[in-house]
C-alpha cells in the first residue's frame, strides 16, 4: 500500500493489499482443477473409439495403430446411433482397418473355406485377433463370440462402422438389397434396422449439410472478411459522425415518436367518431364480458376511447419530460459528442477490444481443455455380457484378468467380460461434478476479470482526457498503454474482487438453471414457482452488480482506491445524479442500438445483393454457393459483433466522462481557484444557473 500516482494533477494513494488474497485464491482453484484433470484425465477417450478390451483404435505405437475404425459384431443389438457413440452397445466391439463391403455369414464362410480360402481370409479380419480356426463348430464360435455371425456392407462414420443404408424407389436397402441372412439360420429384412437407420440417415444428412456449409465457407471466406472490414469502417465513421449528428438523431427520434403517438390519438378519435350511431357500439366491455375473439372489442366505442386516453397520457408525459429535462438531455447529447471527440484523440482505444477478445479466447480454451480432461478422467469399467437373458451376472462389473478363473462362464455359457464405459467408484470419481463446477467458476471469474481489466483500462485512458486542462495538449503520451500498466500494477486485486462477486452470482444462476432442468418434469408447482423467483432475483442481481462494477472500475481508474470504496463512492455519486443517469443511459442506448442496427443491416443488405449476384458490376466475382445464407448470416452476425466491439468502447467513454463530469461539478465551482475541467460546450450548456455546487447536484 501507499503507492502514489497522478491522473489529474492531484496525488492519490492506491492500496493493493487485496491483490494477494484474490490472486492466490484464483491460483489455488485453478491449480486444483488442472491437477485433478491432468492427472486423471485422458482426452484419447474422446478422440479414439475404444474396443471391448479397453484399447484405443488408431492410437500410435500400439497394435491398433492401423486399425482406426470400431466394428460391432451384431449391429442388431444396438438400438440407436446414440448407443453406438456412447460405447454401450451390448455386443463385442473390435478395432478394424476398414469396414465390411459385402454380405457374408460365418456359416457360409466356414462351409467353403477349403476351396475358397480368400473368403475366409477376408472374413477373419473381423474376428477376434489371433482367431484362425474355421474348424471350430458354429455354435461354439457364436457362443464365445470369436467371430460375428454376419457382416454387412458398412461405411465409417464417427470412426465407427455403420450399415451402408440407402433408399431405392422409396424402399430402404443395404447395398441395394432389402433382405440379408443373420448367420443364425434366418433371413432378416432391412427394416429390422429401421430405428437405427432413421437415426443414422439423419446424422448422415447432417454431415452432408455440414460439408456443404464447409465448402461455402472455403469459397467465400475472403468475401466475408471484406464484409467485416466494411463493417469496421462503417462503425468508425458512425462514431465520428456522432460528434456532429448525435443531437440531430436524438431529436429526430423524439419528434418521430411524438408524431406517431399523435397519429395514434387521431386514429382512435376517428374510430370513436366513426362508430357513433352503429347498433351495439355503445355497449361497455363489462356488458359483453370476456371474448376469445378480440376483434369484438374493436367494435366498441369504449375501446377506442380508452386507447385514445392512454395515448394522450403517454403524449403528455413525453412532452412534460422534454420540457423539464431539456437541459439534462442537452447535457447527455453534449457528453455523447464529447465522447466522439475523446475517441478521436485516443484512437488506439478502438482496437483494445481485440485484447479483451484474445484474453477471453484463452479463458475459453483453458476451460474447454480442463473440462475435457475432467470428463475423460474415468477408468475403464468392464461388465459381464451374456447371451442368456436369465443370467444373474449380466451387466455386473467384472475384472477381465480374473474373469476366466470365476464360475460365471460355467453358469452363463458364452458370457464375456467386455469394456462398457469410462467411470469409477472411487471418492475422486464421485466428485467429478464438483470439479466441473469449480472449473466453471474459475472460467467465469477469469472472463469477468478480463472484462474488468478492459473497462478499467479504457476508463483510465478517457479519464486522462477529461482531466486534462488543455485538450489535447495536456493529454499524457500513450494514455491507453499507461492506463493498462496502472491497472495491471496497482488494481489487480480490486478487479479480481469485483470479478469474484459477479462470478459467484453467475455460478448460482448456472446451478439454478441446472436444477430447473433436472426438476422440469416435476409436478410440484411450489418448487417451480420458487425456482422461477430465484432465477428472476439473481438475474436482476447480476444486472445490478454489472452496473455497480462498471462504475466502480471507473472510480478505481480515476482515484486508485480499493473496490469497495470505489463502488460506494460511485453508487452515491450516481444516486445524487440519478435523473442525469437515467437520461444519459436512454440516450446512449438508443443511439448505440441505432448504430449497431445500421451497421449490421447495411452491410447485411450489401452482402445479400452480392452473394445472390444481384449487383451487375460484381456478378462475375460472386462465388457460386450451396447456401447463400451461410456467408450472409456470418457477415450480419460478424458485423454486429464488430459494431458492438467499437460501440462498447464508445459506451465506456461516455460513462467515464459522465462520472468525471459529475465529480467535476461537485469538486469545482467554475471559479479561478477551482475551475471546471469540462469542455467549453458542456460549460455553455450549464450556464450561470448551474455554476454553484448546490445547483450542480441533482
Short mmCIF file of N, CA, C and O in Angstrom, two decimals, residues 17 40 88 90 110 116 185 227 302 313 328 364 369 383 424 444 467 473 476 496 524 535 578 683:
data_model
loop_
_atom_site.label_atom_id
_atom_site.label_comp_id
_atom_site.label_asym_id
_atom_site.label_seq_id
_atom_site.Cartn_x
_atom_site.Cartn_y
_atom_site.Cartn_z
N UNK A 17 -3.51 -4.24 -1.17
CA UNK A 17 -3.40 -5.33 -0.21
C UNK A 17 -4.31 -6.49 -0.57
O UNK A 17 -4.00 -7.65 -0.28
N UNK A 40 -5.78 -37.37 -13.87
CA UNK A 40 -6.72 -38.46 -14.11
C UNK A 40 -7.34 -38.44 -15.51
O UNK A 40 -7.89 -39.44 -15.94
N UNK A 88 -21.93 -48.30 -25.51
CA UNK A 88 -22.67 -49.14 -24.58
C UNK A 88 -23.53 -50.17 -25.31
O UNK A 88 -24.50 -50.66 -24.79
N UNK A 90 -24.53 -53.66 -26.44
CA UNK A 90 -24.23 -54.96 -25.82
C UNK A 90 -23.78 -56.01 -26.83
O UNK A 90 -24.43 -57.05 -27.02
N UNK A 110 -17.50 -70.68 -43.34
CA UNK A 110 -16.90 -71.90 -42.80
C UNK A 110 -17.11 -73.10 -43.74
O UNK A 110 -16.22 -73.95 -43.90
N UNK A 116 -12.48 -71.99 -51.01
CA UNK A 116 -12.50 -70.53 -51.19
C UNK A 116 -11.80 -69.87 -50.00
O UNK A 116 -12.44 -69.22 -49.16
N UNK A 185 -29.43 -68.79 -39.28
CA UNK A 185 -30.46 -69.58 -39.95
C UNK A 185 -31.70 -68.81 -40.33
O UNK A 185 -32.68 -69.41 -40.75
N UNK A 227 -16.43 -8.09 -46.01
CA UNK A 227 -17.66 -7.57 -45.39
C UNK A 227 -17.43 -7.09 -43.98
O UNK A 227 -17.93 -6.03 -43.57
N UNK A 302 -66.14 2.40 -26.55
CA UNK A 302 -65.41 2.49 -25.29
C UNK A 302 -63.96 2.05 -25.44
O UNK A 302 -63.05 2.61 -24.82
N UNK A 313 -52.22 10.34 -22.46
CA UNK A 313 -51.42 10.37 -21.23
C UNK A 313 -49.94 10.20 -21.56
O UNK A 313 -49.07 10.93 -21.04
N UNK A 328 -30.97 18.52 -19.12
CA UNK A 328 -30.24 17.26 -18.91
C UNK A 328 -30.10 16.48 -20.21
O UNK A 328 -29.11 15.79 -20.42
N UNK A 364 -11.61 -19.35 -22.52
CA UNK A 364 -12.49 -20.39 -23.05
C UNK A 364 -11.69 -21.64 -23.37
O UNK A 364 -12.12 -22.77 -23.09
N UNK A 369 -10.40 -27.26 -22.37
CA UNK A 369 -9.41 -28.33 -22.23
C UNK A 369 -9.54 -29.00 -20.87
O UNK A 369 -9.54 -30.24 -20.76
N UNK A 383 -18.05 -55.00 -17.84
CA UNK A 383 -19.26 -55.65 -17.35
C UNK A 383 -19.46 -56.99 -18.05
O UNK A 383 -18.95 -57.21 -19.16
N UNK A 424 -16.04 -44.89 -12.63
CA UNK A 424 -15.32 -45.30 -11.44
C UNK A 424 -16.16 -45.14 -10.20
O UNK A 424 -17.16 -44.41 -10.19
N UNK A 444 -15.68 -18.44 -15.20
CA UNK A 444 -16.46 -17.21 -15.06
C UNK A 444 -15.64 -16.11 -14.41
O UNK A 444 -15.72 -14.94 -14.81
N UNK A 467 -9.62 15.07 -17.53
CA UNK A 467 -8.97 15.90 -16.52
C UNK A 467 -7.77 16.67 -17.07
O UNK A 467 -7.00 17.24 -16.29
N UNK A 473 -3.51 19.15 -25.61
CA UNK A 473 -2.09 19.36 -25.29
C UNK A 473 -1.68 18.65 -24.01
O UNK A 473 -0.57 18.09 -23.91
N UNK A 476 -1.78 12.85 -21.55
CA UNK A 476 -0.49 12.14 -21.44
C UNK A 476 -0.16 11.37 -22.71
O UNK A 476 -1.04 10.99 -23.49
N UNK A 496 -9.99 -8.24 -9.49
CA UNK A 496 -10.27 -9.65 -9.20
C UNK A 496 -11.40 -9.79 -8.19
O UNK A 496 -12.23 -10.70 -8.29
N UNK A 524 -44.58 -30.49 -8.81
CA UNK A 524 -44.67 -29.61 -7.65
C UNK A 524 -44.68 -28.16 -8.12
O UNK A 524 -43.65 -27.62 -8.51
N UNK A 535 -34.50 -17.50 -9.97
CA UNK A 535 -33.83 -17.17 -11.22
C UNK A 535 -34.04 -15.70 -11.58
O UNK A 535 -33.11 -15.02 -12.02
N UNK A 578 -29.23 10.94 -10.19
CA UNK A 578 -30.00 9.81 -10.71
C UNK A 578 -30.77 10.19 -11.97
O UNK A 578 -30.90 9.37 -12.90
N UNK A 683 -19.76 23.51 -20.61
CA UNK A 683 -19.80 24.70 -19.75
C UNK A 683 -20.90 25.65 -20.22
O UNK A 683 -21.62 26.25 -19.40
#
